[in-house]
Short mmCIF file of C-alpha atoms and ligand atoms in Angstrom, two decimals:
data_model
loop_
_atom_site.label_atom_id
_atom_site.label_comp_id
_atom_site.label_asym_id
_atom_site.label_seq_id
_atom_site.Cartn_x
_atom_site.Cartn_y
_atom_site.Cartn_z
CA UNK K 1 18.73 45.56 -10.47
CA UNK K 2 20.01 44.89 -7.00
CA UNK K 3 22.27 41.92 -6.75
CA UNK K 4 21.92 39.63 -3.80
CA UNK K 5 25.52 40.65 -3.29
CA UNK K 6 24.59 43.49 -0.96
CA UNK K 7 26.53 46.73 -0.95
CA UNK K 8 27.16 46.26 2.73
CA UNK K 9 27.68 42.54 2.68
CA UNK K 10 29.62 42.18 -0.53
CA UNK K 11 32.88 41.16 1.05
CA UNK K 12 31.53 38.25 3.00
CA UNK K 13 29.10 37.04 0.39
CA UNK K 14 31.16 36.84 -2.75
CA UNK K 15 32.68 33.55 -1.84
CA UNK K 16 29.68 32.12 -0.04
CA UNK K 17 28.68 32.39 -2.84
CA UNK K 18 -4.59 48.42 -36.92
CA UNK K 19 -5.47 48.21 -37.89
CA UNK K 20 -3.85 51.47 -38.24
CA UNK K 21 -5.03 53.99 -35.80
CA UNK K 22 -2.86 56.95 -36.48
CA UNK K 23 -1.68 58.20 -39.78
CA UNK K 24 1.60 58.39 -41.47
CA UNK K 25 2.68 61.96 -41.48
CA UNK K 26 0.98 63.17 -38.32
CA UNK K 27 2.96 65.97 -36.79
CA UNK K 28 4.19 65.22 -33.31
CA UNK K 29 2.03 67.17 -30.84
CA UNK K 30 3.95 69.81 -28.90
CA UNK K 31 2.99 68.27 -25.58
CA UNK K 32 4.22 64.79 -26.47
CA UNK K 33 7.91 64.08 -26.20
CA UNK K 34 7.81 60.35 -26.59
CA UNK K 35 6.23 57.33 -28.22
CA UNK K 36 2.83 55.89 -27.32
CA UNK K 37 1.77 52.33 -26.43
CA UNK K 38 -1.76 51.06 -26.14
CA UNK K 39 -1.41 47.48 -24.91
CA UNK K 40 -4.34 45.11 -24.47
CA UNK K 41 -3.54 41.66 -23.06
CA UNK K 42 -5.31 38.74 -21.42
CA UNK K 43 -3.58 36.57 -18.85
CA UNK K 44 -4.38 32.86 -18.74
CA UNK K 45 -3.15 31.71 -15.33
CA UNK K 46 -3.82 28.03 -16.08
CA UNK K 47 -1.34 27.95 -18.95
CA UNK K 48 0.73 30.95 -17.88
CA UNK K 49 0.14 32.60 -21.23
CA UNK K 50 -0.27 36.28 -21.97
CA UNK K 51 -1.92 37.01 -25.31
CA UNK K 52 -3.00 40.23 -26.93
CA UNK K 53 -1.83 43.15 -28.98
CA UNK K 54 -0.21 46.52 -28.77
CA UNK K 55 -0.81 49.61 -30.88
CA UNK K 56 2.43 51.55 -30.92
CA UNK K 57 2.91 55.06 -32.27
CA UNK K 58 6.49 55.84 -33.11
CA UNK K 59 7.32 59.54 -33.23
CA UNK K 60 10.35 60.22 -35.36
CA UNK K 61 12.18 62.73 -33.23
CA UNK K 62 15.45 61.81 -34.88
CA UNK K 63 16.94 63.84 -37.72
CA UNK K 64 16.89 60.78 -39.97
CA UNK K 65 14.26 59.30 -42.25
CA UNK K 66 12.99 56.02 -40.81
CA UNK K 67 12.18 53.10 -43.13
CA UNK K 68 11.76 50.29 -40.61
CA UNK K 69 10.96 49.84 -36.94
CA UNK K 70 12.68 47.44 -34.56
CA UNK K 71 11.35 46.01 -31.31
CA UNK K 72 13.25 44.01 -28.68
CA UNK K 73 11.58 40.69 -27.84
CA UNK K 74 13.03 40.09 -24.39
CA UNK K 75 10.56 37.31 -23.61
CA UNK K 76 12.05 35.21 -26.38
CA UNK K 77 15.33 34.82 -24.51
CA UNK K 78 13.58 32.32 -22.25
CA UNK K 79 12.94 29.91 -25.12
CA UNK K 80 14.62 26.53 -25.51
CA UNK K 81 17.75 26.84 -27.60
CA UNK K 82 18.36 30.54 -27.00
CA UNK K 83 21.99 31.44 -27.70
CA UNK K 84 21.95 34.01 -24.91
CA UNK K 85 20.20 32.43 -21.93
CA UNK K 86 18.95 35.11 -19.55
CA UNK K 87 20.42 33.38 -16.51
CA UNK K 88 24.07 32.54 -15.83
CA UNK K 89 24.82 28.81 -15.71
CA UNK K 90 25.87 29.06 -12.08
CA UNK K 91 22.56 30.69 -11.13
CA UNK K 92 20.23 28.35 -13.02
CA UNK K 93 19.38 26.26 -9.96
CA UNK K 94 18.60 29.42 -8.00
CA UNK K 95 16.46 30.97 -10.73
CA UNK K 96 14.69 27.72 -11.69
CA UNK K 97 14.14 25.93 -8.35
CA UNK K 98 11.74 23.46 -9.97
CA UNK K 99 14.12 22.68 -12.79
CA UNK K 100 15.03 24.43 -16.00
CA UNK K 101 12.03 25.07 -18.22
CA UNK K 102 11.28 27.36 -21.10
CA UNK K 103 8.99 30.12 -22.24
CA UNK K 104 8.87 32.22 -25.37
CA UNK K 105 7.57 35.36 -27.01
CA UNK K 106 5.99 35.06 -30.43
CA UNK K 107 4.77 37.73 -32.81
CA UNK K 108 1.47 36.60 -34.32
CA UNK K 109 0.83 39.39 -36.82
CA UNK K 110 1.77 42.97 -37.65
CA UNK K 111 -0.36 45.60 -39.34
CA UNK K 112 0.89 48.88 -40.73
CA UNK K 113 -1.40 51.41 -42.38
CA UNK K 114 -4.26 48.92 -42.21
CA UNK K 115 -2.50 46.04 -43.93
CA UNK K 116 -0.67 42.98 -42.70
CA UNK K 117 3.03 43.30 -43.41
CA UNK K 118 5.82 40.79 -43.85
CA UNK K 119 7.74 41.34 -40.64
CA UNK K 120 10.77 39.32 -39.70
CA UNK K 121 12.29 38.07 -36.46
CA UNK K 122 15.99 38.83 -36.53
CA UNK K 123 18.81 40.06 -34.38
CA UNK K 124 21.63 37.82 -33.21
CA UNK K 125 19.30 35.54 -31.24
CA UNK K 126 15.76 35.90 -32.63
CA UNK K 127 15.51 38.81 -30.24
CA UNK K 128 14.35 41.57 -32.57
CA UNK K 129 11.09 42.16 -34.46
CA UNK K 130 11.80 44.06 -37.68
CA UNK K 131 8.88 45.83 -39.34
CA UNK K 132 9.53 47.27 -42.82
CA UNK K 133 7.65 50.48 -43.59
CA UNK K 134 6.36 51.01 -47.10
CA UNK K 135 6.52 54.76 -46.65
CA UNK K 136 9.37 56.81 -45.29
CA UNK K 137 8.82 58.47 -41.93
CA UNK K 138 10.49 61.85 -41.98
CA UNK K 139 11.67 63.69 -38.90
CA UNK K 140 8.78 65.00 -36.80
CA UNK K 141 6.36 62.54 -38.43
CA UNK K 142 4.83 59.49 -36.79
CA UNK K 143 3.64 56.02 -37.72
CA UNK K 144 1.37 53.64 -35.86
CA UNK K 145 1.66 49.86 -36.00
CA UNK K 146 -0.31 47.05 -34.41
CA UNK K 147 1.49 43.95 -33.15
CA UNK K 148 -0.24 40.76 -32.00
CA UNK K 149 1.90 38.77 -29.62
CA UNK K 150 2.00 35.89 -27.14
CA UNK K 151 4.18 35.45 -24.08
CA UNK K 152 4.68 32.11 -22.36
CA UNK K 153 6.06 32.44 -18.84
CA UNK K 154 8.63 30.15 -17.31
CA UNK K 155 8.30 28.58 -13.90
CA UNK K 156 11.20 30.61 -12.52
CA UNK K 157 12.25 33.37 -10.17
CA UNK K 158 13.12 35.67 -13.06
CA UNK K 159 11.80 38.98 -14.35
CA UNK K 160 9.40 37.08 -16.62
CA UNK K 161 8.45 34.02 -14.57
CA UNK K 162 6.14 32.64 -11.91
CA UNK K 163 6.20 30.52 -8.79
CA UNK K 164 3.37 29.25 -6.60
CA UNK K 165 2.72 32.70 -5.11
CA UNK K 166 3.68 35.45 -7.53
CA UNK K 167 3.81 36.12 -11.27
CA UNK K 168 6.38 38.53 -12.66
CA UNK K 169 5.40 40.28 -15.87
CA UNK K 170 8.54 42.26 -16.54
CA UNK K 171 9.50 42.89 -20.18
CA UNK K 172 6.21 41.25 -21.23
CA UNK K 173 5.60 42.99 -24.56
CA UNK K 174 7.62 43.84 -27.70
CA UNK K 175 9.29 47.18 -26.92
CA UNK K 176 10.69 49.66 -29.41
CA UNK K 177 14.46 49.57 -29.51
CA UNK K 178 15.98 52.85 -28.37
CA UNK K 179 17.12 54.96 -31.28
CA UNK K 180 20.63 56.36 -30.85
CA UNK K 181 23.71 57.00 -32.97
CA UNK K 182 21.76 56.65 -36.23
CA UNK K 183 20.16 53.31 -35.52
CA UNK K 184 17.83 51.20 -33.41
CA UNK K 185 19.73 49.56 -30.57
CA UNK K 186 19.13 45.82 -30.53
CA UNK K 187 19.58 44.30 -27.09
CA UNK K 188 20.74 40.75 -26.49
CA UNK K 189 19.54 39.31 -23.18
CA UNK K 190 22.91 39.15 -21.43
CA UNK K 191 22.69 37.26 -18.13
CA UNK K 192 24.82 39.85 -16.33
CA UNK K 193 23.21 43.20 -15.55
CA UNK K 194 20.00 44.66 -16.93
CA UNK K 195 20.31 44.37 -20.73
CA UNK K 196 17.65 46.97 -21.50
CA UNK K 197 17.63 50.18 -23.49
CA UNK K 198 14.43 51.92 -24.52
CA UNK K 199 13.12 55.42 -25.16
CA UNK K 200 10.36 57.17 -23.25
CA UNK K 201 6.70 56.55 -24.03
CA UNK K 202 3.20 57.13 -22.74
CA UNK K 203 1.42 53.90 -21.86
CA UNK K 204 -2.19 52.80 -21.62
CA UNK K 205 -2.21 49.15 -20.63
CA UNK K 206 -5.34 47.01 -20.31
CA UNK K 207 -5.00 43.66 -18.57
CA UNK K 208 -7.79 41.06 -18.36
CA UNK K 209 -7.38 38.25 -15.84
CA UNK K 210 -9.24 36.20 -13.26
CA UNK K 211 -10.58 38.54 -10.62
CA UNK K 212 -8.90 36.70 -7.75
CA UNK K 213 -5.60 38.39 -8.48
CA UNK K 214 -4.17 41.52 -6.91
CA UNK K 215 -2.15 43.52 -9.39
CA UNK K 216 0.96 45.56 -8.68
CA UNK K 217 1.76 47.77 -11.64
CA UNK K 218 3.62 50.65 -13.15
CA UNK K 219 1.12 53.44 -13.56
CA UNK K 220 -2.20 54.51 -12.17
CA UNK K 221 -5.37 52.42 -12.30
CA UNK K 222 -7.59 54.33 -14.70
CA UNK K 223 -10.50 51.97 -15.22
CA UNK K 224 -11.70 48.69 -13.74
CA UNK K 225 -14.49 46.35 -14.82
CA UNK K 226 -15.50 42.96 -13.44
CA UNK K 227 -17.59 40.59 -15.55
CA UNK K 228 -18.26 36.87 -14.97
CA UNK K 229 -15.28 36.32 -12.71
CA UNK K 230 -12.80 38.24 -14.82
CA UNK K 231 -11.39 41.67 -14.18
CA UNK K 232 -10.34 44.12 -16.88
CA UNK K 233 -7.99 46.76 -15.54
CA UNK K 234 -6.62 49.74 -17.41
CA UNK K 235 -3.51 51.56 -16.26
CA UNK K 236 -1.80 54.69 -17.54
CA UNK K 237 1.64 56.19 -17.10
CA UNK K 238 3.32 59.06 -18.92
CA UNK K 239 6.99 59.44 -19.81
CA UNK K 240 8.10 55.93 -18.92
CA UNK K 241 10.82 53.73 -20.36
CA UNK K 242 8.88 50.54 -19.70
CA UNK K 243 5.82 49.05 -18.05
CA UNK K 244 5.56 45.99 -15.80
CA UNK K 245 3.21 44.04 -13.54
CA UNK K 246 3.49 41.61 -10.66
CA UNK K 247 0.36 39.51 -10.02
CA UNK K 248 -0.60 37.39 -7.05
CA UNK K 249 -3.71 35.83 -5.61
CA UNK K 250 -2.17 36.06 -2.14
CA UNK K 251 -0.90 39.65 -2.05
CA UNK K 252 -1.71 41.80 0.95
CA UNK K 253 -1.11 45.52 0.62
CA UNK K 254 -0.22 48.49 2.79
CA UNK K 255 -0.42 52.03 1.48
CA UNK K 256 1.07 55.36 2.45
CA UNK K 257 1.83 58.66 0.82
CA UNK K 258 4.65 61.15 0.58
CA UNK K 259 4.79 64.47 -1.27
CA UNK K 260 1.38 63.68 -2.78
CA UNK K 261 2.59 60.35 -4.19
CA UNK K 262 0.71 57.18 -3.33
CA UNK K 263 3.10 54.43 -2.22
CA UNK K 264 1.85 50.84 -2.25
CA UNK K 265 3.61 47.80 -0.88
CA UNK K 266 2.29 44.42 -2.04
CA UNK K 267 3.63 41.61 0.11
CA UNK K 268 3.21 37.91 0.66
CA UNK K 269 5.52 36.82 3.47
CA UNK K 270 6.93 40.05 4.93
CA UNK K 271 6.14 40.04 8.66
CA UNK K 272 6.79 43.75 9.04
CA UNK K 273 5.29 45.27 5.90
CA UNK K 274 4.97 48.75 7.36
CA UNK K 275 8.73 48.91 7.89
CA UNK K 276 9.31 48.06 4.23
CA UNK K 277 6.71 50.62 3.17
CA UNK K 278 8.42 53.21 5.36
CA UNK K 279 11.79 52.48 3.74
CA UNK K 280 10.25 53.27 0.35
CA UNK K 281 8.59 56.42 1.70
CA UNK K 282 11.78 57.59 3.44
CA UNK K 283 13.73 56.95 0.23
CA UNK K 284 11.33 58.97 -1.91
CA UNK K 285 11.46 61.82 0.62
CA UNK K 286 15.27 61.76 0.79
CA UNK K 287 15.90 61.50 -2.95
CA UNK K 288 13.25 64.11 -3.83
CA UNK K 289 15.06 66.57 -1.57
CA UNK K 290 18.48 65.68 -2.94
CA UNK K 291 17.83 65.27 -6.68
CA UNK K 292 14.40 66.65 -7.65
CA UNK K 293 10.78 65.57 -7.59
CA UNK K 294 9.77 61.93 -7.98
CA UNK K 295 8.43 61.71 -11.55
CA UNK K 296 5.20 59.70 -11.24
CA UNK K 297 1.92 59.74 -9.31
CA UNK K 298 2.33 56.34 -7.70
CA UNK K 299 5.14 54.09 -6.56
CA UNK K 300 4.53 50.40 -6.02
CA UNK K 301 6.81 47.82 -4.42
CA UNK K 302 6.13 44.11 -4.91
CA UNK K 303 7.61 41.39 -2.70
CA UNK K 304 7.94 38.57 -5.17
CA UNK K 305 9.85 35.48 -6.19
CA UNK K 306 13.07 36.79 -7.68
CA UNK K 307 16.52 35.23 -7.82
CA UNK K 308 18.36 38.52 -7.32
CA UNK K 309 17.74 41.15 -4.63
CA UNK K 310 15.41 43.30 -6.67
CA UNK K 311 14.56 44.81 -10.03
CA UNK K 312 13.45 48.25 -11.11
CA UNK K 313 10.74 49.33 -13.51
CA UNK K 314 9.20 52.80 -13.84
CA UNK K 315 6.98 53.54 -10.82
CA UNK K 316 7.25 49.90 -9.74
CA UNK K 317 9.94 47.66 -8.33
CA UNK K 318 10.31 44.02 -7.41
CA UNK K 319 12.05 43.00 -4.19
CA UNK K 320 12.90 39.38 -3.54
CA UNK K 321 10.85 37.39 -1.04
CA UNK K 322 14.08 35.55 -0.22
CA UNK K 323 15.42 38.56 1.68
CA UNK K 324 15.16 37.61 5.33
CA UNK K 325 17.14 40.24 7.14
CA UNK K 326 15.44 43.58 7.85
CA UNK K 327 18.48 45.63 6.82
CA UNK K 328 18.71 43.71 3.53
CA UNK K 329 15.00 44.33 2.80
CA UNK K 330 15.47 48.03 3.55
CA UNK K 331 18.63 48.30 1.49
CA UNK K 332 17.13 46.62 -1.56
CA UNK K 333 13.99 48.75 -1.25
CA UNK K 334 16.06 51.94 -1.03
CA UNK K 335 18.29 50.83 -3.91
CA UNK K 336 15.34 50.08 -6.21
CA UNK K 337 13.62 53.32 -5.19
CA UNK K 338 16.76 55.29 -6.11
CA UNK K 339 16.48 53.78 -9.60
CA UNK K 340 13.35 55.90 -10.04
CA UNK K 341 15.80 58.81 -10.46
CA UNK K 342 18.68 56.91 -12.07
CA UNK K 343 17.05 54.82 -14.81
CA UNK K 344 13.39 55.87 -14.73
CA UNK K 345 13.70 59.68 -14.65
CA UNK K 346 17.19 60.09 -16.09
CA UNK K 347 17.53 57.19 -18.47
CA UNK K 348 20.64 55.58 -19.89
CA UNK K 349 21.90 52.79 -22.08
CA UNK K 350 22.04 50.03 -19.47
CA UNK K 351 23.86 47.68 -21.83
CA UNK K 352 26.92 49.85 -22.45
CA UNK K 353 26.95 52.30 -19.53
CA UNK K 354 25.57 50.39 -16.57
CA UNK K 355 27.67 52.42 -14.13
CA UNK K 356 25.58 55.49 -14.94
CA UNK K 357 22.48 54.18 -13.21
CA UNK K 358 23.92 51.47 -10.95
CA UNK K 359 26.80 53.60 -9.65
CA UNK K 360 24.57 56.57 -8.91
CA UNK K 361 21.91 54.31 -7.42
CA UNK K 362 24.39 52.60 -5.13
CA UNK K 363 25.83 55.96 -4.06
CA UNK K 364 22.27 57.15 -3.43
CA UNK K 365 21.93 54.30 -0.93
CA UNK K 366 25.02 55.65 0.88
CA UNK K 367 23.44 59.13 0.87
CA UNK K 368 20.23 57.63 2.23
CA UNK K 369 22.06 56.09 5.18
CA UNK K 370 23.95 59.32 5.78
CA UNK K 371 20.72 61.31 5.97
CA UNK K 372 18.66 58.69 7.80
CA UNK K 373 20.86 57.64 10.74
CA UNK K 374 18.00 55.65 12.27
CA UNK K 375 18.74 52.96 9.64
CA UNK K 376 21.96 52.25 11.49
CA UNK K 377 24.76 52.95 9.00
CA UNK K 378 27.02 55.92 8.46
CA UNK K 379 28.48 57.20 5.20
CA UNK K 380 31.95 56.33 6.48
CA UNK K 381 30.90 52.74 7.17
CA UNK K 382 29.24 52.29 3.80
CA UNK K 383 32.07 53.86 1.82
CA UNK K 384 34.60 51.92 3.90
CA UNK K 385 32.84 48.67 2.98
CA UNK K 386 32.85 49.69 -0.66
CA UNK K 387 36.60 50.35 -0.51
CA UNK K 388 37.27 46.97 1.01
CA UNK K 389 35.10 45.22 -1.53
CA UNK K 390 36.78 46.94 -4.45
CA UNK K 391 40.29 46.32 -3.13
CA UNK K 392 39.44 42.67 -2.54
CA UNK K 393 38.17 42.40 -6.12
CA UNK K 394 41.40 43.98 -7.40
CA UNK K 395 43.66 41.69 -5.42
CA UNK K 396 41.67 38.58 -6.39
CA UNK K 397 41.80 39.42 -10.08
CA UNK K 398 45.49 40.28 -9.84
CA UNK K 399 46.20 36.98 -8.13
CA UNK K 400 43.98 34.71 -10.19
CA UNK K 401 44.17 36.33 -13.59
CA UNK K 402 47.40 38.32 -13.42
CA UNK K 403 45.57 41.63 -13.79
CA UNK K 404 42.24 43.37 -13.92
CA UNK K 405 40.21 45.57 -16.20
CA UNK K 406 38.92 48.48 -14.15
CA UNK K 407 37.47 50.48 -17.05
CA UNK K 408 33.85 51.45 -16.57
CA UNK K 409 32.50 52.22 -20.06
CA UNK K 410 32.00 48.74 -21.42
CA UNK K 411 29.23 46.49 -22.63
CA UNK K 412 27.65 43.91 -20.35
CA UNK K 413 29.15 41.35 -22.73
CA UNK K 414 32.64 42.47 -21.70
CA UNK K 415 32.28 41.55 -18.04
CA UNK K 416 33.78 38.17 -17.28
CA UNK K 417 31.71 37.55 -14.14
CA UNK K 418 28.92 39.02 -12.10
CA UNK K 419 31.47 39.63 -9.36
CA UNK K 420 33.47 41.84 -11.71
CA UNK K 421 30.31 43.59 -12.92
CA UNK K 422 29.14 44.39 -9.37
CA UNK K 423 32.54 45.73 -8.36
CA UNK K 424 32.94 47.93 -11.44
CA UNK K 425 29.42 49.18 -12.13
CA UNK K 426 28.07 49.34 -8.57
CA UNK K 427 30.97 49.60 -6.16
CA UNK K 428 33.53 51.53 -8.18
CA UNK K 429 30.66 53.62 -9.56
CA UNK K 430 29.58 54.56 -6.04
CA UNK K 431 33.17 55.27 -4.98
CA UNK K 432 33.63 57.56 -7.99
CA UNK K 433 30.73 59.73 -6.84
CA UNK K 434 32.03 59.89 -3.27
CA UNK K 435 35.49 60.93 -4.47
CA UNK K 436 33.87 63.49 -6.79
CA UNK K 437 31.91 64.92 -3.89
CA UNK K 438 35.08 65.32 -1.83
CA UNK K 439 36.91 66.90 -4.78
CA UNK K 440 34.30 69.50 -5.75
CA UNK K 441 32.57 70.20 -2.39
CA UNK K 442 29.10 69.17 -1.25
CA UNK K 443 27.59 72.32 -2.70
CA UNK K 444 28.89 71.72 -6.23
CA UNK K 445 28.26 67.97 -6.06
CA UNK K 446 24.58 68.24 -5.18
CA UNK K 447 24.06 71.15 -7.55
CA UNK K 448 25.58 68.99 -10.28
CA UNK K 449 23.25 66.08 -9.55
CA UNK K 450 20.24 68.40 -9.55
CA UNK K 451 21.36 69.91 -12.87
CA UNK K 452 21.85 66.41 -14.31
CA UNK K 453 18.27 65.57 -13.39
CA UNK K 454 16.96 68.90 -14.69
CA UNK K 455 18.81 68.65 -18.00
CA UNK K 456 18.13 64.97 -18.71
CA UNK K 457 14.70 64.23 -17.24
CA UNK K 458 12.88 61.79 -19.52
CA UNK K 459 15.92 61.49 -21.76
CA UNK K 460 18.62 58.89 -22.10
CA UNK K 461 21.80 60.47 -20.77
CA UNK K 462 25.29 59.43 -21.85
CA UNK K 463 28.50 59.48 -19.81
CA UNK K 464 29.41 62.72 -21.61
CA UNK K 465 26.10 64.20 -20.48
CA UNK K 466 26.96 63.47 -16.86
CA UNK K 467 30.56 64.62 -17.16
CA UNK K 468 29.55 67.79 -19.05
CA UNK K 469 27.03 68.70 -16.37
CA UNK K 470 29.75 68.67 -13.71
CA UNK K 471 32.38 70.24 -15.98
CA UNK K 472 30.06 73.25 -16.27
CA UNK K 473 30.45 73.73 -12.51
CA UNK K 474 34.04 72.66 -11.87
CA UNK K 475 37.11 71.32 -13.65
CA UNK K 476 36.14 67.65 -13.52
CA UNK K 477 36.84 66.17 -16.96
CA UNK K 478 40.26 64.86 -15.90
CA UNK K 479 38.70 63.32 -12.81
CA UNK K 480 36.04 61.45 -14.76
CA UNK K 481 38.45 60.35 -17.48
CA UNK K 482 40.82 58.79 -14.98
CA UNK K 483 37.98 56.90 -13.28
CA UNK K 484 36.18 55.53 -16.30
CA UNK K 485 39.36 54.66 -18.16
CA UNK K 486 40.59 52.62 -15.22
CA UNK K 487 43.73 54.72 -14.64
CA UNK K 488 42.81 55.82 -11.16
CA UNK K 489 44.19 53.68 -8.36
CA UNK K 490 41.93 53.50 -5.33
ZN1 ZN I 1 20.29 48.51 -9.37
#
C-alpha cells in the first residue's frame, strides 16, 4: 500500500495530519508450482452484493500431511461488531465519507469430494474458514474443494468498498491461508499496513455483471460474452498471490505497452491520463532493467476511490482519485508498480515482515527518481527527505514516549501508530537499502537484488532469504542484524 503520507512529503504531512472436480491423491503436475482457483461470481450493483463460488485445488507442497484447509475471509472484517475493524478510528471519517456502514463475507456451503462438509468459521475474529478433510493429503498430493460465498460491499473508500463512481473488489473471495512454519497462517485484518499473506496460485476468474461497467482486473481477458444486458468476462493469471477487480460505469482508459506488456490506465477524473500511464510504463521499464522481467502479460492501474494513496494487487493496482498533485500521482503510481517486484513477484509475509516489500518498494521509488531525472527529484533529495523524516520520528517518540522501538521484524499488531509503521517499514526500510548500497558497492547491491528476484520468484521470501542472498556476495549479516534489531543509529 502507499500511504497518503508521501515519501517526499512525510515531514510536512504527519501533523497535518464440487462438487469435487479433482481427486484426492492427484500428483502435482511438474509444470504447476502453486494452487489453482476457478472463481465464478455475479455482481449485483443494485445491492452491492457479489455471490458465487470458487473451486480451489490445494497442492500439498509441504512436507507435512494436511488434514484441514484454512481460508482467510478478509471481507468479513467489514461486518458490524468485528473485533478488528479494518480502518483505524482516526481514519473512519476519511474511509467512510457517507458515514460508517457495514458489509460482510459469508460462506454458504462447502463441498469436498462431492459431499457437503461441516465447515466452521473460526479464527480470532470470525476471519477464517476451516474445512476438515476426511482423508489425509500427503505431500505432493492435492485436494479440490468448492466454496459458495457472498460478499456485501460497504459504501467506503476501502479495498472492498464502493462510492458513486468506482467499486473496489479487493480481497473479494475466501483465499487459502499461506502455509509456513508447519501451519496455515491466519490473518487478522489489522488496520495498519496490508495484513495479507497468501501463497501463489493460478487463477481463472469469471465475473458476470451489467454490461455498462468497465472492468480493471488482475490478469488477461480470456473470454467475453454479452447476453441480455449482462456481460460475462473470464480472466486468467498464472503465479499470482491474489486477484482483484475495480469496476466503474464511468471509466475511460488509455493503453500503452512496454517490453511486450500491455499497460492499461483506467481513470475517472485524471485530467492528464497519459502522464499517469507514462509513469507506470517508465516504472516497468526502469524496474525490469534493475531487478528482472515484469512477471505478467498485462499491468492495469485504476484511479479509484481509496482512502490511502494506493494499493497493490498482482498485475493491478489502485491509485486514489484524491491525489491532486501530479508528482503525488506519479509517486504513488511508481510505488505501486514497484510492488509488482516486491510483493507480487517476490512475495513475503506482509503481516510480520512488512519492511521486506514496503522498504524495497520505497527504495525502488528513490532508484526510479535517480534514473529518471525528468521526474524532478534526485537520489540525494529523496534520501535526505527520508533521513529527516526518520530523525523527526525518533525525536518525537523520544520526547512524547520517552523512547522508541526501531526494530523492523515485528507484526503489524506491534506498531502503535501508522506514523510509526510508515517510518519503520517504509522510511527506515528504504534507508537500510541505501546504506547497504553504499557499504557493498553499486555492483554488488544490484547483483544482490537481481539474485534475490531470481532465487525467490513466485515464492514467499523471509528476511533470512534476503540477508542470505547478500551474504553470499559480501559480509553483510552484521549490517542487516544491526538494522533490523534497531541497534543502528541513523
Ligand atoms: Zn506499498
